Short mmCIF file of C-alpha atoms (C1' of nucleotides) in Angstrom, two decimals:
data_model
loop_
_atom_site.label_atom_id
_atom_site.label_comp_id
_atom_site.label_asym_id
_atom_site.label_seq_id
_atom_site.Cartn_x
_atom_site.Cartn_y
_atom_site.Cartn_z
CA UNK A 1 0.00 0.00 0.00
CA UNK A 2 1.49 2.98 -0.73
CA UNK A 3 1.62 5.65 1.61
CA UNK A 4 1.13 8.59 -0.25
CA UNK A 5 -2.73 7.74 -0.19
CA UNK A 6 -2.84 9.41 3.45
CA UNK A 7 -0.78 11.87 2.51
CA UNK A 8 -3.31 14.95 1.85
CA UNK A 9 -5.71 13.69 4.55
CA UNK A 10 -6.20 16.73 7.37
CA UNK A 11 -6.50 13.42 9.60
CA UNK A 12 -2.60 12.73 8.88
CA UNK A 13 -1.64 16.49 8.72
CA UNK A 14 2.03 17.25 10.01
CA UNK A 15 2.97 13.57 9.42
CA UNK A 16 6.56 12.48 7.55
CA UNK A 17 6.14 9.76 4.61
CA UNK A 18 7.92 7.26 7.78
CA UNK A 19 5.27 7.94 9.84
CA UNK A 20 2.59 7.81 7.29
CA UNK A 21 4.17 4.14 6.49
CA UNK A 22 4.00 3.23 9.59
CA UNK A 23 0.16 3.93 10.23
CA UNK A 24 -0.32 2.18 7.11
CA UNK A 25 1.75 -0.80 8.11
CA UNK A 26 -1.22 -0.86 11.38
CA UNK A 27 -3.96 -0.79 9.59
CA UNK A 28 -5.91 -3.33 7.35
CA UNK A 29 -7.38 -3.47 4.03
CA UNK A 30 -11.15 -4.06 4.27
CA UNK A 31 -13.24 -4.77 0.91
CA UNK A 32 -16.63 -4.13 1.28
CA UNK A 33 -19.05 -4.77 -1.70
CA UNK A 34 -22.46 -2.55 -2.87
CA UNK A 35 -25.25 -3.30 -0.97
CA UNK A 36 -23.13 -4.11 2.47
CA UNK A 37 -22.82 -2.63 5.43
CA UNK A 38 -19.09 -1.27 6.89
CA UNK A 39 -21.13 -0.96 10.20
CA UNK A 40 -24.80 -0.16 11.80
CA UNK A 41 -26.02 2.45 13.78
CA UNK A 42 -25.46 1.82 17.40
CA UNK A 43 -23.16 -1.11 16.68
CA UNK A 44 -20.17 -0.50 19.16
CA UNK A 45 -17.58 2.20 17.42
CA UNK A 46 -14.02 0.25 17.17
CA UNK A 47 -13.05 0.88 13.76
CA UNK A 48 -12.24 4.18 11.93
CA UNK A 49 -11.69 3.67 7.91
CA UNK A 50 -10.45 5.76 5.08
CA UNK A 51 -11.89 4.95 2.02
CA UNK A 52 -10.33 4.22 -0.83
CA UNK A 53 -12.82 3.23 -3.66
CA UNK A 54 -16.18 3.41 -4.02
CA UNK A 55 -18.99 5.63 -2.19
CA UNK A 56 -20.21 4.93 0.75
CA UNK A 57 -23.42 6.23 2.26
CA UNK A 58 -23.97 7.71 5.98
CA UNK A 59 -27.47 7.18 7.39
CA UNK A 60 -29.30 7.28 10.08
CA UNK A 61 -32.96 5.68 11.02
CA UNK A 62 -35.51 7.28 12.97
CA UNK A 63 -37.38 5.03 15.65
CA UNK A 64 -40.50 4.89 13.23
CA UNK A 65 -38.41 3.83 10.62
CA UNK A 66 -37.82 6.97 8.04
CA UNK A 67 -34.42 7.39 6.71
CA UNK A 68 -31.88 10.73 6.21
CA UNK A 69 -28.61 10.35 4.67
CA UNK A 70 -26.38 12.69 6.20
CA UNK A 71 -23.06 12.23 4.27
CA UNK A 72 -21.93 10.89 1.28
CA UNK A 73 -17.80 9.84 1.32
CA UNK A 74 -15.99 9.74 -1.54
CA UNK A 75 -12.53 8.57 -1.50
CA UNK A 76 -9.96 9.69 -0.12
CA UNK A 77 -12.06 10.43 2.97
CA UNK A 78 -12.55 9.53 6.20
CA UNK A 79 -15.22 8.16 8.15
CA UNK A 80 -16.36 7.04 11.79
CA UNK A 81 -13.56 8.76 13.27
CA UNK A 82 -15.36 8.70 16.65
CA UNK A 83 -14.34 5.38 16.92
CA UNK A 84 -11.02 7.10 18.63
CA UNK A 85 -13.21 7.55 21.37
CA UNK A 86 -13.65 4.75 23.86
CA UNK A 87 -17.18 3.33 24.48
CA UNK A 88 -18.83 5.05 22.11
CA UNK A 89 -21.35 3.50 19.38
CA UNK A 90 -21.49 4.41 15.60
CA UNK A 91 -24.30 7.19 15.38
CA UNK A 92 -25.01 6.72 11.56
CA UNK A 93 -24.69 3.24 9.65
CA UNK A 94 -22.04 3.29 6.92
CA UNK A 95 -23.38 1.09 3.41
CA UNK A 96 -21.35 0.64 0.97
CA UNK A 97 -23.36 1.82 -2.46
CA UNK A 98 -20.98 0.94 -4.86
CA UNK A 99 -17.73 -1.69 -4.03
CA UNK A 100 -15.33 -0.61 -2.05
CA UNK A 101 -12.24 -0.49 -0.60
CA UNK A 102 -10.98 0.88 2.67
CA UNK A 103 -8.12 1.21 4.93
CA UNK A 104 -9.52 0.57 8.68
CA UNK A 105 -7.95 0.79 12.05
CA UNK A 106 -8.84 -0.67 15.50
CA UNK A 107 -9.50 1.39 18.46
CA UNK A 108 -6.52 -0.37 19.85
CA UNK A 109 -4.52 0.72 16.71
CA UNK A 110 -6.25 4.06 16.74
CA UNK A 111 -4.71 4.83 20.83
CA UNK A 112 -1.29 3.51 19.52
CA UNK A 113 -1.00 5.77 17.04
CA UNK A 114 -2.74 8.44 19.09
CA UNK A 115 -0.04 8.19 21.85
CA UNK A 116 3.13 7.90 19.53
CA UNK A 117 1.78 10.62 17.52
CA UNK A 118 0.06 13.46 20.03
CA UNK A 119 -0.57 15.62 17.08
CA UNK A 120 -2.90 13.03 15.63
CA UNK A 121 -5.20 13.61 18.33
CA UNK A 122 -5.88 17.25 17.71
CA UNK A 123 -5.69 16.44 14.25
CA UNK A 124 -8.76 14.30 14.94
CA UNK A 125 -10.54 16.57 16.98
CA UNK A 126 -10.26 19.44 14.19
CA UNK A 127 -11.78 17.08 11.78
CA UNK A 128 -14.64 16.44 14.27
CA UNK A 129 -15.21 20.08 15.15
CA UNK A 130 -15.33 20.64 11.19
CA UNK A 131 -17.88 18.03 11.03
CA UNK A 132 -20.05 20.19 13.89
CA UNK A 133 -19.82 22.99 12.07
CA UNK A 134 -21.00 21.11 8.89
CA UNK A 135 -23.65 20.59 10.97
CA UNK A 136 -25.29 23.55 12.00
CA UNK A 137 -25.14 24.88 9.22
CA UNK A 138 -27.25 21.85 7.23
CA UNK A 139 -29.30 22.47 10.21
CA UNK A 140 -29.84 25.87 9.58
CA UNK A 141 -30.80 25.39 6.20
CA UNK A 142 -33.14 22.77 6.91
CA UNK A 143 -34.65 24.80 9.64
CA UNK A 144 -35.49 27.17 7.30
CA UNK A 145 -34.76 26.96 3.44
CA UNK A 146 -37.64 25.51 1.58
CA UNK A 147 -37.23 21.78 0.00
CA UNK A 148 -36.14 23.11 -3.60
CA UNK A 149 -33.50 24.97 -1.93
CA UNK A 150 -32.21 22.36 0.21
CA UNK A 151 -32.22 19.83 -3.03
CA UNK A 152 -30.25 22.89 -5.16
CA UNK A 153 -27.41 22.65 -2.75
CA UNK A 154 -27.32 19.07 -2.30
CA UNK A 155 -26.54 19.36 -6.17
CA UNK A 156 -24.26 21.62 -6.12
CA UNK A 157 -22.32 20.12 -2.61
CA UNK A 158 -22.55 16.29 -5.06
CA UNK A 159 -21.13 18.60 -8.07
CA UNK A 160 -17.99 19.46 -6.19
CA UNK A 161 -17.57 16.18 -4.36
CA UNK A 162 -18.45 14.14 -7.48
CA UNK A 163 -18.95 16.15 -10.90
CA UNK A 164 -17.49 14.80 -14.03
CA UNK A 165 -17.77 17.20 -17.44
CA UNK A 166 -19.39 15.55 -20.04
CA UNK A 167 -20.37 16.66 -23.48
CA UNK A 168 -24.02 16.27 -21.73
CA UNK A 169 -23.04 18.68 -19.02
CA UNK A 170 -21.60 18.09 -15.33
CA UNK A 171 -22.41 13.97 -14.68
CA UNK A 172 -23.30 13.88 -10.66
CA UNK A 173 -20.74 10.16 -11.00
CA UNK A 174 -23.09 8.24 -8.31
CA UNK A 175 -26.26 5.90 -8.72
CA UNK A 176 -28.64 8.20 -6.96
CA UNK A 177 -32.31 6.98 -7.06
CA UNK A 178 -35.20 9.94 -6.51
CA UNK A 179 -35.50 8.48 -2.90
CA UNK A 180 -32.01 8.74 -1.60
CA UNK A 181 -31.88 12.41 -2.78
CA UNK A 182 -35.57 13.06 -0.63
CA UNK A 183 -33.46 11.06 2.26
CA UNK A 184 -30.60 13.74 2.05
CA UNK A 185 -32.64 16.76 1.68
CA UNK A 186 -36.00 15.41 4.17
CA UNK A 187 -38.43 15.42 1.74
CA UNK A 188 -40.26 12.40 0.15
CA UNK A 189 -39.26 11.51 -3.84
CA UNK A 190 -42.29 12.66 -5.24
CA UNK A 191 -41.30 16.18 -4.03
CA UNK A 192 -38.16 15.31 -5.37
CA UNK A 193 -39.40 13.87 -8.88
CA UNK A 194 -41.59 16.84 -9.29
CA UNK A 195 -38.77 19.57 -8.46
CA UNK A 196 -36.61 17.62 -11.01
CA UNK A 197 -38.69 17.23 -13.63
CA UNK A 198 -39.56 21.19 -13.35
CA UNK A 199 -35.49 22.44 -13.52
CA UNK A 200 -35.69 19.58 -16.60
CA UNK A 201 -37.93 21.76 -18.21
CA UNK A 202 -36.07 24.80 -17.76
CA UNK A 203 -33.00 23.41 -19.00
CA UNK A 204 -31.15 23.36 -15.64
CA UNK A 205 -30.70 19.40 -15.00
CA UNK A 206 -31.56 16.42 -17.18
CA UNK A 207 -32.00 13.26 -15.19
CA UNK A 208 -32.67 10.14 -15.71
CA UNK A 209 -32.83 6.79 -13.79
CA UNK A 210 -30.75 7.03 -11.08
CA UNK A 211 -28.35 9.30 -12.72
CA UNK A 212 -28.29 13.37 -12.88
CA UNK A 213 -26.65 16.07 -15.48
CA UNK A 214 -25.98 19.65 -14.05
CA UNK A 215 -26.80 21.37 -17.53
CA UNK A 216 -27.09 25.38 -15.42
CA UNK A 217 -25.23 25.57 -12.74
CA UNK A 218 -25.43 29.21 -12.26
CA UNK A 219 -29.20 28.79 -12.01
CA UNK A 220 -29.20 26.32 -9.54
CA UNK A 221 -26.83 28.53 -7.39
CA UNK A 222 -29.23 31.16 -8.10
CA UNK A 223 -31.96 28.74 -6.98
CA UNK A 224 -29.54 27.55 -3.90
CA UNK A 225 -29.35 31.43 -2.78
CA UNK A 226 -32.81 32.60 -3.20
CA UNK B 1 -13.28 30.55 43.54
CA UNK B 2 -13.93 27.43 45.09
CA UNK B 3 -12.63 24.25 42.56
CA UNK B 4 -15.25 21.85 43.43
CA UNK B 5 -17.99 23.94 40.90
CA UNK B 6 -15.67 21.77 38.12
CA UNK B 7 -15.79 19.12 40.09
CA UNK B 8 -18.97 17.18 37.98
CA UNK B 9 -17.99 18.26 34.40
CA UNK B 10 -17.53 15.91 32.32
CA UNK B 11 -14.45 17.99 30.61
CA UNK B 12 -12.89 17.85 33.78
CA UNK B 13 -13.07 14.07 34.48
CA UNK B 14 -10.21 12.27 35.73
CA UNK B 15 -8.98 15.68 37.48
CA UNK B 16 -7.80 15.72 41.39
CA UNK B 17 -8.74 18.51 43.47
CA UNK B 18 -5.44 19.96 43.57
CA UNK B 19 -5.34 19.63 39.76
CA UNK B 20 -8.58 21.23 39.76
CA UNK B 21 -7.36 24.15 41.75
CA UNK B 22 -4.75 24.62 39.22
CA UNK B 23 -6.90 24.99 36.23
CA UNK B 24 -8.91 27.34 38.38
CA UNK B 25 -6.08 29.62 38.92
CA UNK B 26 -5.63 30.21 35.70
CA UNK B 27 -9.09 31.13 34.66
CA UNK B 28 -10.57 34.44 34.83
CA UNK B 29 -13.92 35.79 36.08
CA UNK B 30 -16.11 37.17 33.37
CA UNK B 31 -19.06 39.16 34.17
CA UNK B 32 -21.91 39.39 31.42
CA UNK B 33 -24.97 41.35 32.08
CA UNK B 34 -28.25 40.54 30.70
CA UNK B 35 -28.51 41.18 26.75
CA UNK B 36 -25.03 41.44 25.62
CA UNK B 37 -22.60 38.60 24.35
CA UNK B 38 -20.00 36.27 25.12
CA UNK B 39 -18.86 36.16 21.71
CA UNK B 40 -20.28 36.81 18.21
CA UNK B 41 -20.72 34.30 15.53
CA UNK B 42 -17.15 34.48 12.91
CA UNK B 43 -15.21 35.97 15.82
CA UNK B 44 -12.14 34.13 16.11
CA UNK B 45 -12.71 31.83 18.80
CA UNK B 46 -9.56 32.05 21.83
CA UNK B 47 -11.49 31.13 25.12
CA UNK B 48 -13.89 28.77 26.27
CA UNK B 49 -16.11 29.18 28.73
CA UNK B 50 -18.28 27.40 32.04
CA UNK B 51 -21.05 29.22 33.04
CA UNK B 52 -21.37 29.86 36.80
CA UNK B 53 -24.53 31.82 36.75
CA UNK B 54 -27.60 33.27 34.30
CA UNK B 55 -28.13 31.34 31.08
CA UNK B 56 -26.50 31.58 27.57
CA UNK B 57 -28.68 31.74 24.12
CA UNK B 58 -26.29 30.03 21.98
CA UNK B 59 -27.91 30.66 18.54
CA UNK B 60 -26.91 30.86 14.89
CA UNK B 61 -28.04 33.78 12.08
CA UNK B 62 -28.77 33.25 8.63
CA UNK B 63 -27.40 35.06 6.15
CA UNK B 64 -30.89 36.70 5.22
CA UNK B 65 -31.40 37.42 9.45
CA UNK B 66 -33.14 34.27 9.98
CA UNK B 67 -32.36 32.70 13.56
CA UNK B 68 -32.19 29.61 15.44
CA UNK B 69 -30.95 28.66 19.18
CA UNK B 70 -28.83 25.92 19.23
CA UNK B 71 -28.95 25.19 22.58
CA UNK B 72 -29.35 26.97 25.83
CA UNK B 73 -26.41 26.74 28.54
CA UNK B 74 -27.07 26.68 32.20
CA UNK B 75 -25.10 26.21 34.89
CA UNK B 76 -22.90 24.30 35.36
CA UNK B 77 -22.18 24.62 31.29
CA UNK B 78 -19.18 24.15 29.43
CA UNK B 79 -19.71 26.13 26.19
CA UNK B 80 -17.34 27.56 23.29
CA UNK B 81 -14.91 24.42 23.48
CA UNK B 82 -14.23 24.95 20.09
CA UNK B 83 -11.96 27.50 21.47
CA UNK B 84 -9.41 24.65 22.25
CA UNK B 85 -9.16 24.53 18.19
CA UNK B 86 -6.08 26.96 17.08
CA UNK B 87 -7.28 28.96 14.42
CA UNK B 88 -10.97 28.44 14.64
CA UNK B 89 -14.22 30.80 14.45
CA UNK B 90 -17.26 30.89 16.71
CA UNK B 91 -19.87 28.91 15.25
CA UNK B 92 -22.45 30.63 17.09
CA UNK B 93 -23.11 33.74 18.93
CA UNK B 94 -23.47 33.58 22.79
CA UNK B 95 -26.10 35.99 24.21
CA UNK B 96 -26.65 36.07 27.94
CA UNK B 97 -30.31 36.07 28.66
CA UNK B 98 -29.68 36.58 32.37
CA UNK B 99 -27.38 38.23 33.63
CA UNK B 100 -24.07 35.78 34.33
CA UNK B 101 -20.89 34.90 35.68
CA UNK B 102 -18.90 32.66 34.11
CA UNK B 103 -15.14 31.47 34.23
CA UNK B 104 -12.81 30.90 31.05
CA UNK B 105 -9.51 30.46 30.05
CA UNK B 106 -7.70 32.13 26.68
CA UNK B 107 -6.99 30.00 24.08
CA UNK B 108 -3.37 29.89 25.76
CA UNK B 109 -4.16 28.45 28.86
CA UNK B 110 -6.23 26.13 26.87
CA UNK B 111 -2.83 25.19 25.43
CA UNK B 112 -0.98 25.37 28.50
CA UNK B 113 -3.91 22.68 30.19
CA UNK B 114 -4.12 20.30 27.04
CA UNK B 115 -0.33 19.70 27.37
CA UNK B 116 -0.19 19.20 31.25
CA UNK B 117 -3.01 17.05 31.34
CA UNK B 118 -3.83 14.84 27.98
CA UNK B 119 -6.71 13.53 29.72
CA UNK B 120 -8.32 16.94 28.81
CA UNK B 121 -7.85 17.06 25.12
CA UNK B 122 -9.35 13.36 25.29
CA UNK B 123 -12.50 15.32 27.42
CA UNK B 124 -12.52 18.01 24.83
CA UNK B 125 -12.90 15.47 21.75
CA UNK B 126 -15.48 13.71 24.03
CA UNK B 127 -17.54 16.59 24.76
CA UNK B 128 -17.34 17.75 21.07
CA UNK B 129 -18.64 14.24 19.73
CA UNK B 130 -21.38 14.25 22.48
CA UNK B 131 -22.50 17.58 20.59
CA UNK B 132 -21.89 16.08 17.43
CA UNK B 133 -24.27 13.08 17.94
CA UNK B 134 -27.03 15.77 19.73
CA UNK B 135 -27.15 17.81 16.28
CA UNK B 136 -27.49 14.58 14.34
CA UNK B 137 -30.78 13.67 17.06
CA UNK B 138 -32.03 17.43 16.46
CA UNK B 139 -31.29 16.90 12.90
CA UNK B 140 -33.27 13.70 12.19
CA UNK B 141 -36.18 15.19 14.19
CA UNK B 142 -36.04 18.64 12.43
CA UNK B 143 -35.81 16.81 9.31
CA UNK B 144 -38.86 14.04 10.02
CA UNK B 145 -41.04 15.22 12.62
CA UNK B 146 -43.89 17.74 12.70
CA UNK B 147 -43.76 21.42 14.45
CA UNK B 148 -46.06 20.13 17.36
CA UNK B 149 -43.36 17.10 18.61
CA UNK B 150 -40.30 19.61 17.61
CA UNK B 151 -42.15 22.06 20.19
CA UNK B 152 -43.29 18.99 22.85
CA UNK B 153 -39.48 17.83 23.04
CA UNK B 154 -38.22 21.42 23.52
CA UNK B 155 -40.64 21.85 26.24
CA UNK B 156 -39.18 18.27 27.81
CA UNK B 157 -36.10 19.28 27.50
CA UNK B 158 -36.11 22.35 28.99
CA UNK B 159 -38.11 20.32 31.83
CA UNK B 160 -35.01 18.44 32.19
CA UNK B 161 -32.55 21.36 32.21
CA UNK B 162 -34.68 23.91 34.38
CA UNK B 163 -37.69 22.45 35.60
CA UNK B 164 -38.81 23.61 38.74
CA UNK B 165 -41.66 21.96 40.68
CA UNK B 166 -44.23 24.36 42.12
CA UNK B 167 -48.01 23.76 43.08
CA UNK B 168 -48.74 25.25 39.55
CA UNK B 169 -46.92 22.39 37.88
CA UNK B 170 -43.31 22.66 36.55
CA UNK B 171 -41.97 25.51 35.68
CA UNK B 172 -39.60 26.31 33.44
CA UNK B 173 -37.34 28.76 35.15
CA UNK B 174 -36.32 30.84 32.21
CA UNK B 175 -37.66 33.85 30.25
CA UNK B 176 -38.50 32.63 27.09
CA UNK B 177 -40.99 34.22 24.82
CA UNK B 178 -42.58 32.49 21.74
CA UNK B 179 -40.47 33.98 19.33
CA UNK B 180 -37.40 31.95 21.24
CA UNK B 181 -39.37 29.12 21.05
CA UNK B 182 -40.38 29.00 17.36
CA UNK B 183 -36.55 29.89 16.92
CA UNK B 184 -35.79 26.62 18.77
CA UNK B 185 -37.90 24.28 16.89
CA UNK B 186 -37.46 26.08 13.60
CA UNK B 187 -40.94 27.44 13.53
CA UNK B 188 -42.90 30.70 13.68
CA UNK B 189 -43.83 32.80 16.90
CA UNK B 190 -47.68 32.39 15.65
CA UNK B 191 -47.39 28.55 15.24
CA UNK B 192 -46.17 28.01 18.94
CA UNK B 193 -48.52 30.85 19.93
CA UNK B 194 -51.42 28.88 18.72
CA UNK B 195 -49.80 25.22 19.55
CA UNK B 196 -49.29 26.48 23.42
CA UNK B 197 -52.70 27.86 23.49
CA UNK B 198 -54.60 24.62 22.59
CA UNK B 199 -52.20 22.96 24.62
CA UNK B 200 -53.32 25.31 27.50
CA UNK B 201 -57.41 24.13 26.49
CA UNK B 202 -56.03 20.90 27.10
CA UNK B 203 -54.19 21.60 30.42
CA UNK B 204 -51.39 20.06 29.38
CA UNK B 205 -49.55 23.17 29.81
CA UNK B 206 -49.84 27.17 31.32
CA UNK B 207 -48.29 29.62 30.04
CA UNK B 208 -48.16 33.56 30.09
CA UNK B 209 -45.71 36.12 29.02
CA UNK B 210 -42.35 34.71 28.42
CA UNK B 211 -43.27 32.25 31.07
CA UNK B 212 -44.44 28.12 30.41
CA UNK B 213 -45.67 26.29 33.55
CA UNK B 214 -45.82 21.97 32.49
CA UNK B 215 -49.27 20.54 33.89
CA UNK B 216 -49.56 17.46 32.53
CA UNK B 217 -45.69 16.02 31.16
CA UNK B 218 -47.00 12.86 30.25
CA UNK B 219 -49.67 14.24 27.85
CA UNK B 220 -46.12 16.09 26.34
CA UNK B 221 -44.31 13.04 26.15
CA UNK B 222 -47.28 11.20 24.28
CA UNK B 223 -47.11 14.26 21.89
CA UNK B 224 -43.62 13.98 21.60
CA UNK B 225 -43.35 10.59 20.69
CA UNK B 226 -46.49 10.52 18.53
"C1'" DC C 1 -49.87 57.45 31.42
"C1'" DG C 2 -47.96 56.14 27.15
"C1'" DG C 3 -45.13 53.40 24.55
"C1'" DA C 4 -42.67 49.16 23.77
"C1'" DA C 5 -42.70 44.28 24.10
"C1'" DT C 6 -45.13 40.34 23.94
"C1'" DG C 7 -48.96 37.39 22.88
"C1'" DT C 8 -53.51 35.95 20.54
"C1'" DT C 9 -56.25 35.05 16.89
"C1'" DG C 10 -58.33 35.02 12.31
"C1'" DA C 11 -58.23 34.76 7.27
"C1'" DC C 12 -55.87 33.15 3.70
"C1'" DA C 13 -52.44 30.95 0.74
"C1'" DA C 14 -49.00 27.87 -0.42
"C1'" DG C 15 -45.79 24.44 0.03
"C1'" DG C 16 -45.27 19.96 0.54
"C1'" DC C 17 -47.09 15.30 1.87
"C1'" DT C 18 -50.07 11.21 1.01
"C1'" DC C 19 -52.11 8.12 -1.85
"C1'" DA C 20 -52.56 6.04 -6.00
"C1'" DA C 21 -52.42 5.03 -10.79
"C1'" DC C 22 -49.50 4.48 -14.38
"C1'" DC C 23 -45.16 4.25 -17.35
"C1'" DG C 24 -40.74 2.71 -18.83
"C1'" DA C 25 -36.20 0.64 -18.23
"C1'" DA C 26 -33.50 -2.97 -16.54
"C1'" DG C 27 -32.91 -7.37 -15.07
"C1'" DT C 28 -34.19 -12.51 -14.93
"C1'" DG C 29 -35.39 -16.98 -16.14
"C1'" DG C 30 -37.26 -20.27 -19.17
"C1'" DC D 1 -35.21 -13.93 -27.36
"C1'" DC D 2 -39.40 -13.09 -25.18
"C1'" DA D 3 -42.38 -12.75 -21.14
"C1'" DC D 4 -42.46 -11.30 -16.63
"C1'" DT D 5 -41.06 -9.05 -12.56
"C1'" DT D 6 -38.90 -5.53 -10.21
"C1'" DC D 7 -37.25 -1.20 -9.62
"C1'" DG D 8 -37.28 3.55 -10.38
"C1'" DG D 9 -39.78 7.43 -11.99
"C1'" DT D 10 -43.82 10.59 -13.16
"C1'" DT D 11 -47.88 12.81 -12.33
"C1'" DG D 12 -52.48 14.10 -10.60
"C1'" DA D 13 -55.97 15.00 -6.79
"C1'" DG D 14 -56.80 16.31 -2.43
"C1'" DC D 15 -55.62 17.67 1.93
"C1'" DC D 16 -53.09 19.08 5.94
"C1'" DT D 17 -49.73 21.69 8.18
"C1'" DT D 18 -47.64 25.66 8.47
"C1'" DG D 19 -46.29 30.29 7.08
"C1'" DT D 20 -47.84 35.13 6.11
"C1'" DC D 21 -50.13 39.16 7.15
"C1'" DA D 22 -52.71 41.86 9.97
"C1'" DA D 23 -55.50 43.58 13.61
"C1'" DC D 24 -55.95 43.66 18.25
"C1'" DA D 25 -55.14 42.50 23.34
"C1'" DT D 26 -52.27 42.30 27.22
"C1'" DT D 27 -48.38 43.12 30.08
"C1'" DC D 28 -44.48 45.57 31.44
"C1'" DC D 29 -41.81 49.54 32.41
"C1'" DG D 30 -40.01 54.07 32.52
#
DNA sequence: CGGAATGTTGACAAGGCTCAACCGAAGTGG
DNA sequence: CCACTTCGGTTGAGCCTTGTCAACATTCCG
């Protein structure tokens, strides 16, 4: 595995290519394919992974059984870092939608490196108090932006993370059915259908199944900012 | 100042008296009167703070003046631990609604503590995933539930924080008009208006100016978890 | 007392959800 | 290769919740 994988990662910054081989050389490869699970909400927290290939989705249930997805990671990102903490328990379930690959290490790993490595620690808690902030502010929107807002900037947030030019305009480079896209902005997918089929209409997105083109992107920043 | 008031928090776990007495030394006292701020929202964030007295609005603007409360602190409330973060901005702005006394250390000392005693950069991380998780809660239920169980659970937990038995029921011992209340559960001051008013027909709660009195919790619960 | 906050209530509109019927594409098995 | 099923998507009707706007009442406070 080569090392230089880690080496933009905020997670690893401050860390010499030795050092970044030796967190490698702790931690093991884990293939997950589409349709599996890296963990489930609630299960004990004891791994932290970096992913590598493939997508995998962040979700959490409600007690009654509905469904947001709060995070999409792409590679080279992290995910379940809280698993540095001791006794804590995944808060989201992590499925894989595509295959994957992923670098994982143990809590036990996770303290090692911690103690040989203090700044890995605060590099940690950074990423976590990035992740609050990421927070607040979806909150904020969903508190009060109306849905087509909300489903704008989960466009434009999948552009950057995932957009590929095409001669067809900007491909969003994930299988994303109607539904998952109501589950990320809370709405249901007829909401979602309808609001897509309208921008379709006005030359802004062309979608199909499970796929979506950004054709206007200025428009749906313009719809994002209203 | 007399240490033991740290004693109980949770970012202070695994501290001895004497260590506690040390931390208190190098605090300071700060004195906020009723209206004006901690901090504002964007200023760069260099101390943290636990409240010793009054409450703290911690809430969050949007760009076109839209707001919501986060949270409210009480003592004995550690709030602004982002502060521990080099480099960071205040999330949110901190308003004291009463007027308060509170203790807290530059980002400095913050330094100064973290290095003397790792356990409190472990109690830092800690603390910030414990917020973490309660966004992701308020999330889901922003996201899925209807104004009327946003508004129930707000009332519970406020019960938790501040409720004060009386022969007129619980009261929650904190001025908080409707407007603050719609701006907790991402509503409008008319919608809680007219929720807390049929509530009141159904003596499940009283309320009057900037006051709410709990009558019957368990009708709030059912609400809650409708 | 008078003005500033705060709260109540009604009328109305609209955004978004539910339910349901239907369509088309993709996959599957004989 | 065709028939069938499944999955994903579209669209309409109706309704409910909630927001908007506005007038008015009440409380507080200087």
């Amino acid at each position: 595995m080569d090392h230089t994988v880690l080496h933009d990662l905020p997670l690893f910054n401050g860390f010499s290519s030795d050092e970044l081989k030796d967190v490698i050389k702790k931690a093991s490869l884990f293939r997950v394919e589409k349709g599996a699970y890296f963990y489930h909400q609630e299960d004990p927290a004891d791994r932290a992974f970096v992913l590598l290939k493939g997508r995998v989705k962040l979700s959490q249930l409600t007690p009654d059984g509905q469904k947001i997805i709060l995070r999409i990671a792409a590679p080279v990102q992290v995910f379940a870092i809280v698993a540095v903490l001791p006794a804590k328990e995944y808060p989201v379930s992590a499925e894989a939608i595509e295959d994957c690959e992923a670098l994982s290490w143990s809590q036990n790993e996770l303290q090692i490196i911690s103690t040989a490595y203090p700044i890995f620690t605060s590099n940690a808690m950074d990423l976590m108090a990035r992740y609050l902030q990421d927070f607040q502010t979806l909150f904020l929107q969903l508190a009060t932006e109306r849905v087509e807002q909300r489903l704008a900037r989960i466009l434009l947030r999948l552009h950057d993370l995932i957009g590929l030019d095409t001669e067809d305009g900007i491909f969003l480079d994930m299988p994303l059915t109607r539904q998952e896209l109501a589950e990320m902005c809370g709405t249901t997918l007829s909401t979602v259908s309808r609001l897509l089929s309208s921008w379709e209409k006005n030359a802004i997105v062309r979608s199909g199944r499970a796929k979506v083109f950004i054709k206007d992107i200025l428009a749906l920043k313009a719809i994002a900012d209203y």
